[in-house]
Short mmCIF file of C-alpha atoms and ligand atoms in Angstrom, two decimals:
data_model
loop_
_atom_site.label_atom_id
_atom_site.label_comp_id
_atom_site.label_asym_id
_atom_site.label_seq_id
_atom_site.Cartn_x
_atom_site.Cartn_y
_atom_site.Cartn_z
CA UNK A 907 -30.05 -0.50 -9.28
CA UNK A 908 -29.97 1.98 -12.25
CA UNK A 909 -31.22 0.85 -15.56
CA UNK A 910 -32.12 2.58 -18.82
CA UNK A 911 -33.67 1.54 -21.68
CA UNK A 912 -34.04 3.05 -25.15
CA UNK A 913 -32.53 6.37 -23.57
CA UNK A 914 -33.00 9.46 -26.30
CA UNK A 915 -32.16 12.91 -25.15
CA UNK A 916 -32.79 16.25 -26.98
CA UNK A 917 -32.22 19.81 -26.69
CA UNK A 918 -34.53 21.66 -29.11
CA UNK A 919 -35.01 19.58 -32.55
CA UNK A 920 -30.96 18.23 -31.65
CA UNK A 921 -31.55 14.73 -31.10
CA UNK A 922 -28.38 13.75 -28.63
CA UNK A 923 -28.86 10.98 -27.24
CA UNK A 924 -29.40 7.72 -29.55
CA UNK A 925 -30.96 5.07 -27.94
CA UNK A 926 -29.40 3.89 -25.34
CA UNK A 927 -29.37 1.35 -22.90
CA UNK A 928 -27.18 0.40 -19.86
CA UNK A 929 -27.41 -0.83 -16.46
CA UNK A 930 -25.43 -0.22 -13.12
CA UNK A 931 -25.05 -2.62 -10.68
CA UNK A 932 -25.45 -1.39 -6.53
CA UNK A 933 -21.83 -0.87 -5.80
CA UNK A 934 -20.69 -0.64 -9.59
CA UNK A 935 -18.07 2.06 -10.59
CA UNK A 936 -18.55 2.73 -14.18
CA UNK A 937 -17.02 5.26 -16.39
CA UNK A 938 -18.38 6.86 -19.75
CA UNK A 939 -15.78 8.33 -22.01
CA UNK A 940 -15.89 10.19 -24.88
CA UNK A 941 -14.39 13.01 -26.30
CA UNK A 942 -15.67 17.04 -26.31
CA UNK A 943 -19.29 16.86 -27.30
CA UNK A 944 -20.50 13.00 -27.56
CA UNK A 945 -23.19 13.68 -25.25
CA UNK A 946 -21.67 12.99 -21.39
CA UNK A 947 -22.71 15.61 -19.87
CA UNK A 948 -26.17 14.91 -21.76
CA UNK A 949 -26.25 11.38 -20.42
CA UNK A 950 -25.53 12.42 -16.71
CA UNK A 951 -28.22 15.48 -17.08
CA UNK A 952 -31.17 13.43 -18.80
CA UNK A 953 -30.08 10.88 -15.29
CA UNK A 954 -31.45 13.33 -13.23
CA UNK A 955 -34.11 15.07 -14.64
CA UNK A 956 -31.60 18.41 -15.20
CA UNK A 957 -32.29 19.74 -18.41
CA UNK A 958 -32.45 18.06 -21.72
CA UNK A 959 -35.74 16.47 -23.00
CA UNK A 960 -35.76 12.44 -22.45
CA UNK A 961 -37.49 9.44 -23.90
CA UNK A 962 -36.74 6.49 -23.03
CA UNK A 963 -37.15 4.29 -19.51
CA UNK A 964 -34.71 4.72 -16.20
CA UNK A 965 -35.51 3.00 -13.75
CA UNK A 966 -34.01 3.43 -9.94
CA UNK A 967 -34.35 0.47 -7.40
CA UNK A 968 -37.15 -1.01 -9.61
CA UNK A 969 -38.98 2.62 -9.91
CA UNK A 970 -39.36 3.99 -12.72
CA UNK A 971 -38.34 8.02 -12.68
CA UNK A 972 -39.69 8.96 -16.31
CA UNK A 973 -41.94 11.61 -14.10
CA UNK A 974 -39.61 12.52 -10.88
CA UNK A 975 -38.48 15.81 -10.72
CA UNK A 976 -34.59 16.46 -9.94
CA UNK A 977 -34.80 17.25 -6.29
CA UNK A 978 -37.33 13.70 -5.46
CA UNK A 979 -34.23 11.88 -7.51
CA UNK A 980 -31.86 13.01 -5.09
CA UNK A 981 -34.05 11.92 -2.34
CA UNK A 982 -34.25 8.83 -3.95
CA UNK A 983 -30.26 8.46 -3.38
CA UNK A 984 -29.14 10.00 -7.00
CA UNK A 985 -26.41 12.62 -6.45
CA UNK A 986 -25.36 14.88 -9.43
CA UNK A 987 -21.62 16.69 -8.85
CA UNK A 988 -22.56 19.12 -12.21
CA UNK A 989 -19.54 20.20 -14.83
CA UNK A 990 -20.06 23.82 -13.39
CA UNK A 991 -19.89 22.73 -9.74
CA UNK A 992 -22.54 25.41 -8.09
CA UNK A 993 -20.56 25.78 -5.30
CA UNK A 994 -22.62 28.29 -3.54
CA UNK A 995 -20.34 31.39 -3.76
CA UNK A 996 -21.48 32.54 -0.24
CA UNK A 997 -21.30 30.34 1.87
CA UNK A 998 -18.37 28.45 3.27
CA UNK A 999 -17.02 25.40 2.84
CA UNK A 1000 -18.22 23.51 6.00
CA UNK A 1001 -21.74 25.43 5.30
CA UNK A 1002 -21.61 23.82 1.45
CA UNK A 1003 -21.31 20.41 2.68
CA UNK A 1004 -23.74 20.93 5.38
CA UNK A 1005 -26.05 22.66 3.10
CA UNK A 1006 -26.30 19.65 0.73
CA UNK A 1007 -26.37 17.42 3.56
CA UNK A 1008 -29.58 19.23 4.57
CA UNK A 1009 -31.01 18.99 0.96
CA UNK A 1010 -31.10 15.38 0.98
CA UNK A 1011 -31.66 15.03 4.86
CA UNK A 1012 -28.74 12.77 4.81
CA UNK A 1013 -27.55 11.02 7.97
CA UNK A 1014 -24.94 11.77 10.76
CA UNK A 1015 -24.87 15.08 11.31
CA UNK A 1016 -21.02 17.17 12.61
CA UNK A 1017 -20.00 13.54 12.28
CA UNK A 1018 -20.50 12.73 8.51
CA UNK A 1019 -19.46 16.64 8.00
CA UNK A 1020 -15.55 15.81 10.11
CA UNK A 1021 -15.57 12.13 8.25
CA UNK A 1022 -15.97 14.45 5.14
CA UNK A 1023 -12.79 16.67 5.84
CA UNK A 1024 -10.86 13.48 6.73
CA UNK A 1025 -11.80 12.30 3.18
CA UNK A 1026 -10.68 15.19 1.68
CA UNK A 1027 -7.76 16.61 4.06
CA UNK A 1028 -7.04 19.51 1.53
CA UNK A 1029 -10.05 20.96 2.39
CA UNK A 1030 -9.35 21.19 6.26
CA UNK A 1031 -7.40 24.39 5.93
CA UNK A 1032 -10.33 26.10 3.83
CA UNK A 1033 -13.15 24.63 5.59
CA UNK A 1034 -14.44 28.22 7.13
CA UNK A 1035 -13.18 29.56 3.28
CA UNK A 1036 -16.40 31.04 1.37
CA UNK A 1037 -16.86 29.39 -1.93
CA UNK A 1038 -16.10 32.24 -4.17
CA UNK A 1039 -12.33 32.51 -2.07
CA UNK A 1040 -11.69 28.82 -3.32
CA UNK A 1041 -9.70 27.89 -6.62
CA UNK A 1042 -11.12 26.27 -9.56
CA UNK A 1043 -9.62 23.28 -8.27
CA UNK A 1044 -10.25 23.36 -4.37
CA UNK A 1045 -14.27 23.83 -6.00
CA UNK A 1046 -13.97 21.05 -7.77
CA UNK A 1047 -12.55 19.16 -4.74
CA UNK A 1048 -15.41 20.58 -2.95
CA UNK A 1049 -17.94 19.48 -5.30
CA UNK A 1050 -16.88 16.09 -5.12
CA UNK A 1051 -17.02 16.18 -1.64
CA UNK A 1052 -20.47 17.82 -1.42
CA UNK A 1053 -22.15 14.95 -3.54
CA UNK A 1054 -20.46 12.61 -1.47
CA UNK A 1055 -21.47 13.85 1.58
CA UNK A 1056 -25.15 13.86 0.57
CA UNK A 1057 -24.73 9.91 1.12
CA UNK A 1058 -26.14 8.79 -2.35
CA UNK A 1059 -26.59 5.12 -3.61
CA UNK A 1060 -25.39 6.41 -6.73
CA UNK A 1061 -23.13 8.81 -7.26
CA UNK A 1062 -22.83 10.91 -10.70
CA UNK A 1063 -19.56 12.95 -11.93
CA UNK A 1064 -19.58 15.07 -14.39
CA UNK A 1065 -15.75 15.53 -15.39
CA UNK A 1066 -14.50 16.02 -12.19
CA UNK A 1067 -10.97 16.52 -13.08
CA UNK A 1068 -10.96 18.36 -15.44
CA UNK A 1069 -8.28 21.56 -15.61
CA UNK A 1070 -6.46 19.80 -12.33
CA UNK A 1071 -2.83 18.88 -11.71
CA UNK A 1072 -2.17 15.16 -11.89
CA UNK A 1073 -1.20 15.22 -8.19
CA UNK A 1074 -4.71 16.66 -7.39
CA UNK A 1075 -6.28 14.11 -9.22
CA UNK A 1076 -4.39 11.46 -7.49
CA UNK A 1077 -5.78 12.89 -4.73
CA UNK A 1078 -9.42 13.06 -5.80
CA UNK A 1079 -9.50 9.58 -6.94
CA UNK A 1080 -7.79 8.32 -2.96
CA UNK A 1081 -10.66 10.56 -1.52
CA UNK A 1082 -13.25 9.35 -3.88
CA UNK A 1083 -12.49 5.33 -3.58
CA UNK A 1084 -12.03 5.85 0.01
CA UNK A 1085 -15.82 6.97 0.23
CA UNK A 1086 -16.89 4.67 -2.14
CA UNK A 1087 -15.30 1.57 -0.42
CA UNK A 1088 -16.94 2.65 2.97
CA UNK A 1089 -20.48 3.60 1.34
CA UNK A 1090 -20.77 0.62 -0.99
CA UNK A 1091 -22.28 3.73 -3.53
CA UNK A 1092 -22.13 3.27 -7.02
CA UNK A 1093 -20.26 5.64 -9.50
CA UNK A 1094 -20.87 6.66 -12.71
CA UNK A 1095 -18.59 8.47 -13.93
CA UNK A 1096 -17.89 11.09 -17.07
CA UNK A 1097 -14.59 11.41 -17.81
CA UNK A 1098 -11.69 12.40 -20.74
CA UNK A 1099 -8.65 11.99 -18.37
CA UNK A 1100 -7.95 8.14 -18.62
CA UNK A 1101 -5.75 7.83 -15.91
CA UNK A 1102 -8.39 8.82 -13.10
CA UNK A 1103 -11.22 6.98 -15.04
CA UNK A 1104 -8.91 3.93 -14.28
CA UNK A 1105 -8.57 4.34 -10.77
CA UNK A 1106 -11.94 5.05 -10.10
CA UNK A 1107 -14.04 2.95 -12.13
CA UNK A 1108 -13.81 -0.98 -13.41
CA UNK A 1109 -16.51 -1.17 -16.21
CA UNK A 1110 -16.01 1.46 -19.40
CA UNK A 1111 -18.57 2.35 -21.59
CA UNK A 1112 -17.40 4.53 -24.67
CA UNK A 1113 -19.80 7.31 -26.21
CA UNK A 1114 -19.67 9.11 -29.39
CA UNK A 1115 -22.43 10.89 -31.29
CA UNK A 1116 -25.04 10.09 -28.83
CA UNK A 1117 -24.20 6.16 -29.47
CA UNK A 1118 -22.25 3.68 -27.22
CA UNK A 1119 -19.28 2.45 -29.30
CA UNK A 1120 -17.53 0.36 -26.55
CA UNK A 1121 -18.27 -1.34 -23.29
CA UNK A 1122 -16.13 -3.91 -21.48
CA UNK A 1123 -13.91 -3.99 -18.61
CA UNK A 1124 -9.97 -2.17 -19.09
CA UNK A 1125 -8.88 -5.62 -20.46
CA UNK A 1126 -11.06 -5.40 -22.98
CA UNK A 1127 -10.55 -1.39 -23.85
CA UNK A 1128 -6.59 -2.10 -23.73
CA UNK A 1129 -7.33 -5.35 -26.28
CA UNK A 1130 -8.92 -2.35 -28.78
CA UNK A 1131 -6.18 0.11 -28.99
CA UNK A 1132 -8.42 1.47 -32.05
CA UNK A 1133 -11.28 2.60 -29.37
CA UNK A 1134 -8.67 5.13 -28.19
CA UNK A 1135 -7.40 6.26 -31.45
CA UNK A 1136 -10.92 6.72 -32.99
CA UNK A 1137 -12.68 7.50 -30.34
CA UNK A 1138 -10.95 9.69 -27.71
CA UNK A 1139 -9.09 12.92 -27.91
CA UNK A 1140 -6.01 11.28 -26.29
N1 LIG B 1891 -28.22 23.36 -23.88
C1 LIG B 1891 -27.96 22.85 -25.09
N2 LIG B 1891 -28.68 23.21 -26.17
C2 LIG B 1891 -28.43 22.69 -27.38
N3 LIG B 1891 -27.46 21.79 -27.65
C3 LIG B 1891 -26.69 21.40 -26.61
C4 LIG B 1891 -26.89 21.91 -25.29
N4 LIG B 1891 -25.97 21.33 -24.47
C5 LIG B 1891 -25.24 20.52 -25.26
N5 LIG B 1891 -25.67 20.54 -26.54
C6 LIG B 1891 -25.13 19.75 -27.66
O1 LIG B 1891 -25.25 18.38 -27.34
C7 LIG B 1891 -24.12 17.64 -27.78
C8 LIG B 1891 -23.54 16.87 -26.60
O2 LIG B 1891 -23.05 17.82 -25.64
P1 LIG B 1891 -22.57 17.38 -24.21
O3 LIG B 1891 -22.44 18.62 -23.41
O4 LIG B 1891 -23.45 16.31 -23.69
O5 LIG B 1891 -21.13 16.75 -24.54
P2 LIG B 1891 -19.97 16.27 -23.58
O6 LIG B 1891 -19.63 14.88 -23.98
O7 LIG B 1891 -20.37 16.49 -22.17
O8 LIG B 1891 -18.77 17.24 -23.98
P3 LIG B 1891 -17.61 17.91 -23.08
O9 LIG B 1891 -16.57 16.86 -22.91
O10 LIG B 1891 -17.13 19.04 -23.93
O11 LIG B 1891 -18.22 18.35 -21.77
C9 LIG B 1891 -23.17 18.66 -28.40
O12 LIG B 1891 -23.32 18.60 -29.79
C10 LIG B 1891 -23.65 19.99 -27.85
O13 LIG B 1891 -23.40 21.02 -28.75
MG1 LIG B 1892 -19.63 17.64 -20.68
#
């Protein structure tokens, strides 16, 4: 469904991004890891058209998207939950999802909204909340949730976890696999914390300096302890 080729990202004369080249699968939940600065948050960006300068092919569904702009992506079935969130500060919750529902024109209506708030029960209580009344961590929920609820093919998360309470987390991965068992969407997924990077995703790709270092299933990452010790800040 996804695939890029020779992928080189740049901010300025910073070259980021080192050539790289990956595929995921319809359905596939994939995590990239890497510590503070090896280019995630690059990766998931140059994805979806949302800020650094890309070479390189991506193609979506056989299309290639070297020339669509961010908002045709999501159309396309690309959802992007950013590391800053954008939770719109004034409206509420229920208005968020609906709002990026809208966007999209994604299906179903009140409907998808309540299956939404069943996915994510600790948002019921908040749900006429505005955004800028919410926690760091009920806007991350909600973030989640928003890109969810914009019914992509392929969903991408930018460090959604990051800052939360391991019992929150549990919570976000439930609620995330949940939606991604029903949807059949793909994940890819940016991630430091291990533990929800397990329970979310099954194929690991490892990033540092711009270059892949590691990819293989969590057999294969625990059969490299060195990955972790080199690699990531754990
Ligand atoms: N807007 C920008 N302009 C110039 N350089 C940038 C910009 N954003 C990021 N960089 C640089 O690009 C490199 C990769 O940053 P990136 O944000 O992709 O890392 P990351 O893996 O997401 O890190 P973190 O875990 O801290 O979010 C870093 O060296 C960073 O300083
Ligand atoms: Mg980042």
């Amino acid at each position: 469904m996804l695939e890029v080729d020779s992928l080189d990202a740049f901010y300025g004369d910073s070259h980021i991004l080192q050539g790289l080249g990956f595929a995921v699968a319809a359905g596939a939940r994939v995590a990239v890891l890497g510590r503070n600065g090896a280019g995630k948050t690059t990766l998931i960006k140059s994805l979806m058209n949302a800020g650094p300068r890309v070479a390189g092919a991506i193609r979506f569904d056989g299309q290639p998207l070297e020339k669509t702009p961010a908002f045709r992506r999501s159309r396309l079935g690309l959802s992007l939950v950013p590391e800053d969130r954008r939770i719109f500060p004034h409206l509420t919750v229920e208005e968020n999802i609906a709002a990026a529902m809208k966007a999209v024109g994604a299906p179903g209506g009140q409907d998808a909204i309540e299956r939404c708030f069943a996915r994510f029960p600790m948002l019921g209580p908040l749900r006429k909340r505005f955004g800028n009344q919410l926690s760091g961590g009920q806007q991350q929920m909600l973030a989640v949730a928003r890109g969810l609820a914009a019914a992509p093919k392929l969903l991408l998360l930018d460090e959604p976890t990051e800052g939360l309470a391991p019992i929150i987390v549990d919570q976000m991965a439930r609620a995330l696999n949940a939606f991604l068992d029903d949807d059949g969407a793909a994940l890819l997924l940016s991630e430091q914390n291990l533990r929800f990077a397990r329970k979310c995703a099954r194929h690991v790709y490892v990033l540092d300096s711009g270059r892949f270092v590691f990819q293989g299933d969590w057999r294969a990452f625990d059969a490299n302890p060195e990955i972790k010790s080199r690699y990531l800040a754990v």
